[in-house]
Amino acid sequence: MKKAFYPFAAAIILLASAFTFVSSQNWKIAEGHSIKFSGSGANGIFKDLKGQVIFDEKNLAASKFDVTIDVTSINTGNGLKNTHAKGSKWFDASKYPTIHFVASKVTKTAAGYEAQGELEMHGVKKPFNVPFTFTRNGSGGTFNGNFDVNRVDFGIGEAGGRVDDVFKLNVSVPVTQ
């Protein structure tokens, strides 16, 4: 009887650990995320971020990001700038309502991690890498990233105007399981 019990117990432990492994990868984006952009002529935030975050420091091959920013959630602190940014000369939010990033590969770097994927803005898709760090805190954590985006590469506005072509982004995304 004892001999039959050991394989059964081992199977239960293996099965339980498999479910723990799968559930530890899925993160929910929590309140308090911050997507700040800055450049000469325009600074602000995007308030709305949604998506799927699958990340496991011990199994980067299983990690994926699929996140969307609602363009209409832009806030520059100036109502006229917000309206202008959503208009046809810039983001054209009525035609292109979202900014979408999908990463299917995550690698370890000297400074943290890098998500490699595709960024879509203003109807233009381009390969894009997002460097980030991840800090665990209890059953949650926070993703932080600082990187540049050239708006002209995505057909947003005209090059060389009163607004910088390249914007700095500072992203902080708290997550829970």
Short mmCIF file of N, CA and C in Angstrom, two decimals:
data_model
loop_
_atom_site.label_atom_id
_atom_site.label_comp_id
_atom_site.label_asym_id
_atom_site.label_seq_id
_atom_site.Cartn_x
_atom_site.Cartn_y
_atom_site.Cartn_z
N MET A 1 0.81 -1.18 0.00
CA MET A 1 0.00 0.00 0.00
C MET A 1 0.87 1.27 0.00
N LYS A 2 1.98 1.23 0.81
CA LYS A 2 2.85 2.40 0.88
C LYS A 2 3.51 2.67 -0.47
N LYS A 3 3.87 1.62 -1.20
CA LYS A 3 4.52 1.79 -2.49
C LYS A 3 3.61 2.51 -3.48
N ALA A 4 2.33 2.26 -3.45
CA ALA A 4 1.37 2.91 -4.34
C ALA A 4 1.15 4.36 -3.93
N PHE A 5 1.31 4.67 -2.66
CA PHE A 5 1.07 6.03 -2.16
C PHE A 5 2.16 7.01 -2.63
N TYR A 6 3.42 6.59 -2.65
CA TYR A 6 4.51 7.50 -3.00
C TYR A 6 4.40 8.06 -4.41
N PRO A 7 4.14 7.27 -5.44
CA PRO A 7 3.96 7.85 -6.78
C PRO A 7 2.75 8.79 -6.84
N PHE A 8 1.69 8.45 -6.11
CA PHE A 8 0.50 9.30 -6.07
C PHE A 8 0.84 10.64 -5.43
N ALA A 9 1.57 10.62 -4.31
CA ALA A 9 1.97 11.85 -3.62
C ALA A 9 2.89 12.68 -4.50
N ALA A 10 3.82 12.02 -5.17
CA ALA A 10 4.74 12.74 -6.06
C ALA A 10 3.97 13.41 -7.20
N ALA A 11 2.97 12.72 -7.74
CA ALA A 11 2.16 13.30 -8.82
C ALA A 11 1.39 14.51 -8.33
N ILE A 12 0.84 14.45 -7.13
CA ILE A 12 0.08 15.58 -6.55
C ILE A 12 1.02 16.77 -6.35
N ILE A 13 2.19 16.53 -5.80
CA ILE A 13 3.15 17.62 -5.57
C ILE A 13 3.57 18.24 -6.90
N LEU A 14 3.86 17.42 -7.90
CA LEU A 14 4.26 17.92 -9.21
C LEU A 14 3.14 18.73 -9.85
N LEU A 15 1.92 18.25 -9.76
CA LEU A 15 0.76 18.95 -10.31
C LEU A 15 0.54 20.28 -9.61
N ALA A 16 0.62 20.28 -8.29
CA ALA A 16 0.44 21.51 -7.51
C ALA A 16 1.53 22.53 -7.85
N SER A 17 2.76 22.08 -7.99
CA SER A 17 3.83 23.02 -8.32
C SER A 17 3.66 23.57 -9.73
N ALA A 18 3.12 22.79 -10.64
CA ALA A 18 2.88 23.28 -12.00
C ALA A 18 1.86 24.40 -11.99
N PHE A 19 0.79 24.25 -11.20
CA PHE A 19 -0.21 25.31 -11.13
C PHE A 19 0.34 26.54 -10.44
N THR A 20 1.17 26.37 -9.43
CA THR A 20 1.80 27.49 -8.77
C THR A 20 2.70 28.23 -9.75
N PHE A 21 3.45 27.50 -10.56
CA PHE A 21 4.35 28.09 -11.55
C PHE A 21 3.57 28.93 -12.55
N VAL A 22 2.45 28.41 -13.06
CA VAL A 22 1.65 29.13 -14.04
C VAL A 22 1.04 30.38 -13.42
N SER A 23 0.46 30.27 -12.23
CA SER A 23 -0.20 31.42 -11.64
C SER A 23 0.78 32.49 -11.19
N SER A 24 2.02 32.14 -10.89
CA SER A 24 2.99 33.14 -10.44
C SER A 24 3.46 34.02 -11.59
N GLN A 25 3.17 33.66 -12.82
CA GLN A 25 3.60 34.44 -13.97
C GLN A 25 2.63 35.55 -14.34
N ASN A 26 1.36 35.38 -14.05
CA ASN A 26 0.35 36.34 -14.48
C ASN A 26 0.21 37.47 -13.47
N TRP A 27 0.37 38.69 -13.94
CA TRP A 27 0.27 39.87 -13.08
C TRP A 27 -0.88 40.75 -13.54
N LYS A 28 -1.55 41.37 -12.59
CA LYS A 28 -2.61 42.33 -12.90
C LYS A 28 -2.06 43.73 -12.69
N ILE A 29 -2.31 44.60 -13.64
CA ILE A 29 -1.88 45.99 -13.52
C ILE A 29 -2.71 46.64 -12.42
N ALA A 30 -2.02 47.22 -11.44
CA ALA A 30 -2.68 47.81 -10.28
C ALA A 30 -2.88 49.32 -10.47
N GLU A 31 -3.70 49.87 -9.61
CA GLU A 31 -3.88 51.34 -9.60
C GLU A 31 -2.54 51.99 -9.25
N GLY A 32 -2.38 53.22 -9.65
CA GLY A 32 -1.17 53.95 -9.31
C GLY A 32 -0.09 53.88 -10.36
N HIS A 33 -0.41 53.32 -11.55
CA HIS A 33 0.61 53.30 -12.61
C HIS A 33 0.84 54.72 -13.12
N SER A 34 2.01 54.91 -13.68
CA SER A 34 2.41 56.23 -14.15
C SER A 34 3.11 56.10 -15.50
N ILE A 35 2.60 56.82 -16.49
CA ILE A 35 3.22 56.86 -17.81
C ILE A 35 3.47 58.33 -18.13
N LYS A 36 4.68 58.78 -17.87
CA LYS A 36 5.04 60.19 -18.06
C LYS A 36 5.87 60.34 -19.31
N PHE A 37 5.61 61.41 -20.05
CA PHE A 37 6.44 61.75 -21.20
C PHE A 37 6.93 63.17 -21.04
N SER A 38 8.14 63.42 -21.55
CA SER A 38 8.69 64.77 -21.46
C SER A 38 9.55 65.07 -22.67
N GLY A 39 9.45 66.31 -23.07
CA GLY A 39 10.23 66.81 -24.19
C GLY A 39 10.00 68.30 -24.29
N SER A 40 10.84 68.97 -25.02
CA SER A 40 10.68 70.40 -25.19
C SER A 40 9.37 70.67 -25.94
N GLY A 41 8.51 71.46 -25.34
CA GLY A 41 7.25 71.82 -25.98
C GLY A 41 6.05 71.03 -25.50
N ALA A 42 6.26 69.88 -24.86
CA ALA A 42 5.14 69.09 -24.36
C ALA A 42 5.59 68.09 -23.31
N ASN A 43 4.93 68.13 -22.17
CA ASN A 43 5.14 67.17 -21.08
C ASN A 43 3.77 66.72 -20.61
N GLY A 44 3.71 65.54 -20.04
CA GLY A 44 2.44 65.10 -19.51
C GLY A 44 2.43 63.64 -19.15
N ILE A 45 1.21 63.12 -19.07
CA ILE A 45 1.01 61.72 -18.70
C ILE A 45 -0.09 61.11 -19.56
N PHE A 46 -0.09 59.80 -19.60
CA PHE A 46 -1.23 59.04 -20.09
C PHE A 46 -1.82 58.36 -18.87
N LYS A 47 -3.13 58.49 -18.68
CA LYS A 47 -3.77 57.98 -17.47
C LYS A 47 -4.25 56.54 -17.58
N ASP A 48 -4.51 56.04 -18.78
CA ASP A 48 -5.16 54.75 -18.93
C ASP A 48 -4.23 53.71 -19.54
N LEU A 49 -3.93 52.67 -18.77
CA LEU A 49 -3.09 51.56 -19.20
C LEU A 49 -3.82 50.26 -18.88
N LYS A 50 -3.91 49.38 -19.87
CA LYS A 50 -4.54 48.08 -19.69
C LYS A 50 -3.67 47.04 -20.38
N GLY A 51 -3.87 45.78 -19.98
CA GLY A 51 -3.17 44.75 -20.71
C GLY A 51 -2.86 43.52 -19.91
N GLN A 52 -2.12 42.65 -20.57
CA GLN A 52 -1.70 41.38 -20.00
C GLN A 52 -0.20 41.43 -19.74
N VAL A 53 0.18 41.07 -18.52
CA VAL A 53 1.58 41.03 -18.14
C VAL A 53 1.87 39.64 -17.60
N ILE A 54 2.74 38.92 -18.31
CA ILE A 54 3.19 37.61 -17.87
C ILE A 54 4.70 37.73 -17.72
N PHE A 55 5.18 37.59 -16.49
CA PHE A 55 6.60 37.78 -16.24
C PHE A 55 7.04 36.86 -15.11
N ASP A 56 8.13 36.16 -15.36
CA ASP A 56 8.71 35.27 -14.36
C ASP A 56 10.23 35.41 -14.47
N GLU A 57 10.85 35.97 -13.42
CA GLU A 57 12.30 36.19 -13.45
C GLU A 57 13.08 34.90 -13.65
N LYS A 58 12.49 33.78 -13.25
CA LYS A 58 13.18 32.50 -13.34
C LYS A 58 12.92 31.78 -14.66
N ASN A 59 11.96 32.28 -15.44
CA ASN A 59 11.63 31.67 -16.73
C ASN A 59 11.29 32.78 -17.72
N LEU A 60 12.29 33.50 -18.15
CA LEU A 60 12.05 34.65 -19.04
C LEU A 60 11.45 34.22 -20.38
N ALA A 61 11.69 33.00 -20.81
CA ALA A 61 11.14 32.52 -22.08
C ALA A 61 9.61 32.49 -22.06
N ALA A 62 9.01 32.39 -20.88
CA ALA A 62 7.55 32.36 -20.76
C ALA A 62 6.96 33.75 -20.59
N SER A 63 7.79 34.76 -20.51
CA SER A 63 7.32 36.13 -20.27
C SER A 63 6.79 36.79 -21.53
N LYS A 64 5.69 37.54 -21.35
CA LYS A 64 5.06 38.27 -22.46
C LYS A 64 4.42 39.54 -21.92
N PHE A 65 4.37 40.55 -22.75
CA PHE A 65 3.67 41.78 -22.42
C PHE A 65 2.75 42.12 -23.59
N ASP A 66 1.54 42.51 -23.30
CA ASP A 66 0.58 42.97 -24.31
C ASP A 66 -0.22 44.09 -23.65
N VAL A 67 0.24 45.32 -23.81
CA VAL A 67 -0.35 46.46 -23.11
C VAL A 67 -0.83 47.53 -24.08
N THR A 68 -1.86 48.23 -23.65
CA THR A 68 -2.49 49.26 -24.47
C THR A 68 -2.69 50.52 -23.65
N ILE A 69 -2.37 51.65 -24.26
CA ILE A 69 -2.62 52.97 -23.67
C ILE A 69 -3.71 53.64 -24.47
N ASP A 70 -4.70 54.17 -23.78
CA ASP A 70 -5.77 54.93 -24.43
C ASP A 70 -5.24 56.33 -24.73
N VAL A 71 -5.15 56.68 -26.00
CA VAL A 71 -4.61 57.98 -26.41
C VAL A 71 -5.43 59.13 -25.83
N THR A 72 -6.75 58.94 -25.69
CA THR A 72 -7.58 60.03 -25.16
C THR A 72 -7.33 60.29 -23.68
N SER A 73 -6.54 59.45 -23.03
CA SER A 73 -6.23 59.66 -21.61
C SER A 73 -5.03 60.59 -21.42
N ILE A 74 -4.53 61.18 -22.52
CA ILE A 74 -3.40 62.10 -22.42
C ILE A 74 -3.78 63.32 -21.58
N ASN A 75 -2.84 63.76 -20.75
CA ASN A 75 -3.06 64.96 -19.95
C ASN A 75 -1.75 65.72 -19.87
N THR A 76 -1.72 66.88 -20.50
CA THR A 76 -0.54 67.74 -20.49
C THR A 76 -0.64 68.84 -19.44
N GLY A 77 -1.79 68.90 -18.76
CA GLY A 77 -2.01 69.97 -17.81
C GLY A 77 -2.58 71.21 -18.48
N ASN A 78 -2.84 71.13 -19.78
CA ASN A 78 -3.36 72.27 -20.54
C ASN A 78 -4.44 71.72 -21.49
N GLY A 79 -5.67 72.16 -21.30
CA GLY A 79 -6.79 71.66 -22.10
C GLY A 79 -6.61 71.84 -23.59
N LEU A 80 -6.06 72.99 -24.02
CA LEU A 80 -5.83 73.22 -25.45
C LEU A 80 -4.77 72.26 -26.01
N LYS A 81 -3.70 72.03 -25.25
CA LYS A 81 -2.68 71.08 -25.69
C LYS A 81 -3.24 69.66 -25.77
N ASN A 82 -4.09 69.31 -24.79
CA ASN A 82 -4.71 67.97 -24.82
C ASN A 82 -5.54 67.78 -26.08
N THR A 83 -6.36 68.78 -26.39
CA THR A 83 -7.20 68.71 -27.59
C THR A 83 -6.33 68.64 -28.84
N HIS A 84 -5.29 69.46 -28.90
CA HIS A 84 -4.38 69.48 -30.04
C HIS A 84 -3.68 68.12 -30.19
N ALA A 85 -3.21 67.54 -29.07
CA ALA A 85 -2.50 66.25 -29.11
C ALA A 85 -3.41 65.13 -29.62
N LYS A 86 -4.70 65.20 -29.31
CA LYS A 86 -5.65 64.17 -29.74
C LYS A 86 -6.11 64.39 -31.18
N GLY A 87 -5.83 65.57 -31.72
CA GLY A 87 -6.30 65.94 -33.05
C GLY A 87 -5.53 65.28 -34.19
N SER A 88 -6.00 65.56 -35.41
CA SER A 88 -5.49 64.89 -36.61
C SER A 88 -4.02 65.21 -36.92
N LYS A 89 -3.49 66.35 -36.47
CA LYS A 89 -2.09 66.69 -36.76
C LYS A 89 -1.11 65.94 -35.85
N TRP A 90 -1.62 65.34 -34.77
CA TRP A 90 -0.74 64.63 -33.84
C TRP A 90 -1.17 63.17 -33.72
N PHE A 91 -1.76 62.77 -32.61
CA PHE A 91 -2.12 61.36 -32.42
C PHE A 91 -3.31 60.90 -33.26
N ASP A 92 -4.18 61.83 -33.64
CA ASP A 92 -5.40 61.49 -34.39
C ASP A 92 -6.18 60.38 -33.66
N ALA A 93 -6.55 60.68 -32.42
CA ALA A 93 -7.17 59.71 -31.51
C ALA A 93 -8.46 59.11 -32.05
N SER A 94 -9.20 59.84 -32.87
CA SER A 94 -10.44 59.27 -33.41
C SER A 94 -10.14 58.14 -34.39
N LYS A 95 -9.02 58.23 -35.10
CA LYS A 95 -8.64 57.20 -36.06
C LYS A 95 -7.72 56.14 -35.44
N TYR A 96 -6.86 56.56 -34.51
CA TYR A 96 -5.88 55.67 -33.87
C TYR A 96 -6.01 55.83 -32.35
N PRO A 97 -7.01 55.20 -31.75
CA PRO A 97 -7.33 55.45 -30.34
C PRO A 97 -6.37 54.85 -29.31
N THR A 98 -5.44 53.99 -29.75
CA THR A 98 -4.57 53.35 -28.77
C THR A 98 -3.11 53.35 -29.20
N ILE A 99 -2.26 53.23 -28.21
CA ILE A 99 -0.85 52.92 -28.38
C ILE A 99 -0.72 51.50 -27.87
N HIS A 100 -0.10 50.62 -28.65
CA HIS A 100 -0.10 49.20 -28.32
C HIS A 100 1.32 48.66 -28.37
N PHE A 101 1.73 47.98 -27.29
CA PHE A 101 3.04 47.34 -27.25
C PHE A 101 2.86 45.86 -26.96
N VAL A 102 3.45 45.03 -27.81
CA VAL A 102 3.42 43.58 -27.62
C VAL A 102 4.87 43.09 -27.62
N ALA A 103 5.26 42.44 -26.54
CA ALA A 103 6.60 41.86 -26.45
C ALA A 103 6.48 40.36 -26.27
N SER A 104 7.19 39.65 -27.09
CA SER A 104 7.17 38.20 -26.99
C SER A 104 8.50 37.63 -26.51
N LYS A 105 9.46 38.52 -26.28
CA LYS A 105 10.75 38.05 -25.79
C LYS A 105 11.27 39.01 -24.72
N VAL A 106 11.71 38.45 -23.61
CA VAL A 106 12.29 39.23 -22.53
C VAL A 106 13.65 38.64 -22.22
N THR A 107 14.65 39.52 -22.13
CA THR A 107 16.00 39.07 -21.83
C THR A 107 16.55 39.80 -20.61
N LYS A 108 17.52 39.18 -19.96
CA LYS A 108 18.21 39.78 -18.83
C LYS A 108 19.30 40.69 -19.37
N THR A 109 19.46 41.86 -18.75
CA THR A 109 20.53 42.79 -19.12
C THR A 109 21.33 43.12 -17.86
N ALA A 110 22.40 43.86 -18.04
CA ALA A 110 23.22 44.28 -16.89
C ALA A 110 22.44 45.18 -15.94
N ALA A 111 21.51 45.97 -16.48
CA ALA A 111 20.76 46.92 -15.67
C ALA A 111 19.38 46.40 -15.24
N GLY A 112 18.98 45.25 -15.73
CA GLY A 112 17.66 44.71 -15.40
C GLY A 112 17.19 43.74 -16.46
N TYR A 113 16.20 44.20 -17.26
CA TYR A 113 15.62 43.36 -18.31
C TYR A 113 15.34 44.21 -19.54
N GLU A 114 15.04 43.53 -20.64
CA GLU A 114 14.62 44.23 -21.84
C GLU A 114 13.51 43.42 -22.50
N ALA A 115 12.38 44.10 -22.76
CA ALA A 115 11.26 43.49 -23.48
C ALA A 115 11.42 43.85 -24.95
N GLN A 116 11.48 42.83 -25.79
CA GLN A 116 11.66 43.03 -27.23
C GLN A 116 10.36 42.70 -27.93
N GLY A 117 9.88 43.65 -28.72
CA GLY A 117 8.61 43.41 -29.39
C GLY A 117 8.29 44.43 -30.44
N GLU A 118 7.00 44.79 -30.49
CA GLU A 118 6.51 45.71 -31.51
C GLU A 118 5.66 46.79 -30.86
N LEU A 119 5.95 48.04 -31.22
CA LEU A 119 5.18 49.18 -30.75
C LEU A 119 4.37 49.71 -31.91
N GLU A 120 3.07 49.93 -31.65
CA GLU A 120 2.20 50.51 -32.66
C GLU A 120 1.62 51.81 -32.14
N MET A 121 1.86 52.87 -32.91
CA MET A 121 1.30 54.19 -32.63
C MET A 121 0.90 54.81 -33.96
N HIS A 122 -0.24 55.46 -33.95
CA HIS A 122 -0.66 56.22 -35.12
C HIS A 122 -0.71 55.35 -36.38
N GLY A 123 -1.06 54.06 -36.17
CA GLY A 123 -1.17 53.14 -37.29
C GLY A 123 0.14 52.59 -37.82
N VAL A 124 1.25 52.94 -37.17
CA VAL A 124 2.58 52.50 -37.61
C VAL A 124 3.12 51.49 -36.59
N LYS A 125 3.54 50.33 -37.08
CA LYS A 125 4.13 49.30 -36.23
C LYS A 125 5.63 49.24 -36.49
N LYS A 126 6.40 49.23 -35.39
CA LYS A 126 7.86 49.16 -35.52
C LYS A 126 8.42 48.24 -34.43
N PRO A 127 9.53 47.56 -34.75
CA PRO A 127 10.21 46.81 -33.69
C PRO A 127 10.65 47.79 -32.61
N PHE A 128 10.51 47.37 -31.36
CA PHE A 128 10.81 48.30 -30.27
C PHE A 128 11.25 47.51 -29.04
N ASN A 129 12.26 48.02 -28.35
CA ASN A 129 12.76 47.40 -27.12
C ASN A 129 12.52 48.33 -25.94
N VAL A 130 12.03 47.76 -24.86
CA VAL A 130 11.77 48.54 -23.65
C VAL A 130 12.65 47.99 -22.52
N PRO A 131 13.63 48.79 -22.08
CA PRO A 131 14.42 48.38 -20.92
C PRO A 131 13.60 48.61 -19.65
N PHE A 132 13.73 47.69 -18.68
CA PHE A 132 12.98 47.86 -17.45
C PHE A 132 13.63 47.12 -16.29
N THR A 133 13.20 47.49 -15.11
CA THR A 133 13.57 46.75 -13.91
C THR A 133 12.29 46.23 -13.29
N PHE A 134 12.43 45.22 -12.44
CA PHE A 134 11.28 44.67 -11.72
C PHE A 134 11.68 44.49 -10.27
N THR A 135 10.87 45.06 -9.39
CA THR A 135 11.11 44.94 -7.96
C THR A 135 9.92 44.24 -7.33
N ARG A 136 10.17 43.10 -6.71
CA ARG A 136 9.12 42.36 -6.01
C ARG A 136 8.88 42.96 -4.64
N ASN A 137 7.61 42.99 -4.24
CA ASN A 137 7.28 43.39 -2.87
C ASN A 137 6.06 42.58 -2.42
N GLY A 138 6.33 41.55 -1.65
CA GLY A 138 5.27 40.65 -1.20
C GLY A 138 4.66 39.90 -2.36
N SER A 139 3.33 39.96 -2.48
CA SER A 139 2.64 39.27 -3.58
C SER A 139 2.51 40.15 -4.82
N GLY A 140 3.19 41.28 -4.82
CA GLY A 140 3.15 42.18 -5.96
C GLY A 140 4.54 42.58 -6.40
N GLY A 141 4.58 43.65 -7.16
CA GLY A 141 5.86 44.16 -7.63
C GLY A 141 5.64 45.42 -8.44
N THR A 142 6.73 45.97 -8.93
CA THR A 142 6.65 47.18 -9.74
C THR A 142 7.64 47.08 -10.90
N PHE A 143 7.14 47.35 -12.09
CA PHE A 143 7.96 47.46 -13.29
C PHE A 143 8.29 48.94 -13.47
N ASN A 144 9.55 49.25 -13.73
CA ASN A 144 9.98 50.63 -13.99
C ASN A 144 10.82 50.64 -15.26
N GLY A 145 10.57 51.63 -16.11
CA GLY A 145 11.34 51.75 -17.33
C GLY A 145 11.53 53.20 -17.73
N ASN A 146 12.68 53.50 -18.27
CA ASN A 146 13.00 54.81 -18.83
C ASN A 146 13.56 54.59 -20.21
N PHE A 147 12.94 55.21 -21.21
CA PHE A 147 13.38 55.01 -22.59
C PHE A 147 12.89 56.17 -23.44
N ASP A 148 13.40 56.25 -24.67
CA ASP A 148 13.05 57.32 -25.60
C ASP A 148 12.18 56.77 -26.73
N VAL A 149 11.28 57.63 -27.23
CA VAL A 149 10.47 57.30 -28.40
C VAL A 149 10.55 58.47 -29.37
N ASN A 150 10.86 58.18 -30.62
CA ASN A 150 10.88 59.21 -31.65
C ASN A 150 9.50 59.25 -32.29
N ARG A 151 8.74 60.29 -31.99
CA ARG A 151 7.36 60.41 -32.48
C ARG A 151 7.30 60.46 -34.00
N VAL A 152 8.33 61.02 -34.64
CA VAL A 152 8.36 61.16 -36.09
C VAL A 152 8.43 59.78 -36.76
N ASP A 153 9.09 58.82 -36.11
CA ASP A 153 9.15 57.45 -36.64
C ASP A 153 7.75 56.85 -36.80
N PHE A 154 6.79 57.36 -36.05
CA PHE A 154 5.43 56.84 -36.08
C PHE A 154 4.45 57.79 -36.77
N GLY A 155 4.98 58.81 -37.45
CA GLY A 155 4.13 59.73 -38.20
C GLY A 155 3.31 60.67 -37.34
N ILE A 156 3.80 60.96 -36.14
CA ILE A 156 3.09 61.85 -35.23
C ILE A 156 3.71 63.24 -35.32
N GLY A 157 2.93 64.18 -35.82
CA GLY A 157 3.42 65.54 -36.00
C GLY A 157 4.47 65.63 -37.09
N GLU A 158 5.03 66.82 -37.24
CA GLU A 158 6.06 67.05 -38.24
C GLU A 158 7.43 67.12 -37.58
N ALA A 159 8.44 66.69 -38.28
CA ALA A 159 9.81 66.71 -37.75
C ALA A 159 10.31 68.13 -37.60
N GLY A 160 11.11 68.34 -36.56
CA GLY A 160 11.83 69.60 -36.40
C GLY A 160 10.99 70.81 -36.05
N GLY A 161 9.84 70.63 -35.47
CA GLY A 161 9.00 71.76 -35.10
C GLY A 161 9.35 72.31 -33.73
N ARG A 162 8.37 72.94 -33.08
CA ARG A 162 8.59 73.52 -31.74
C ARG A 162 8.59 72.46 -30.65
N VAL A 163 8.24 71.25 -31.02
CA VAL A 163 8.18 70.14 -30.08
C VAL A 163 9.29 69.15 -30.44
N ASP A 164 10.00 68.64 -29.43
CA ASP A 164 11.06 67.66 -29.68
C ASP A 164 10.54 66.48 -30.50
N ASP A 165 11.39 65.96 -31.37
CA ASP A 165 11.06 64.74 -32.10
C ASP A 165 11.12 63.52 -31.17
N VAL A 166 12.11 63.54 -30.28
CA VAL A 166 12.31 62.41 -29.35
C VAL A 166 11.80 62.80 -27.97
N PHE A 167 10.94 61.94 -27.43
CA PHE A 167 10.39 62.15 -26.10
C PHE A 167 10.95 61.12 -25.15
N LYS A 168 11.18 61.54 -23.93
CA LYS A 168 11.61 60.63 -22.87
C LYS A 168 10.37 60.11 -22.16
N LEU A 169 10.33 58.79 -21.96
CA LEU A 169 9.23 58.19 -21.23
C LEU A 169 9.74 57.61 -19.92
N ASN A 170 8.96 57.81 -18.88
CA ASN A 170 9.22 57.24 -17.57
C ASN A 170 7.97 56.49 -17.18
N VAL A 171 8.10 55.16 -17.08
CA VAL A 171 6.94 54.30 -16.84
C VAL A 171 7.13 53.56 -15.52
N SER A 172 6.11 53.60 -14.68
CA SER A 172 6.11 52.85 -13.42
C SER A 172 4.76 52.12 -13.34
N VAL A 173 4.82 50.79 -13.27
CA VAL A 173 3.60 49.99 -13.28
C VAL A 173 3.59 49.01 -12.10
N PRO A 174 2.81 49.34 -11.06
CA PRO A 174 2.68 48.37 -9.97
C PRO A 174 1.76 47.23 -10.42
N VAL A 175 2.06 46.01 -9.96
CA VAL A 175 1.28 44.84 -10.34
C VAL A 175 0.99 43.98 -9.11
N THR A 176 -0.09 43.23 -9.20
CA THR A 176 -0.45 42.27 -8.16
C THR A 176 -0.75 40.94 -8.82
N GLN A 177 -0.79 39.88 -8.01
CA GLN A 177 -1.12 38.56 -8.56
C GLN A 177 -2.57 38.27 -8.33
#
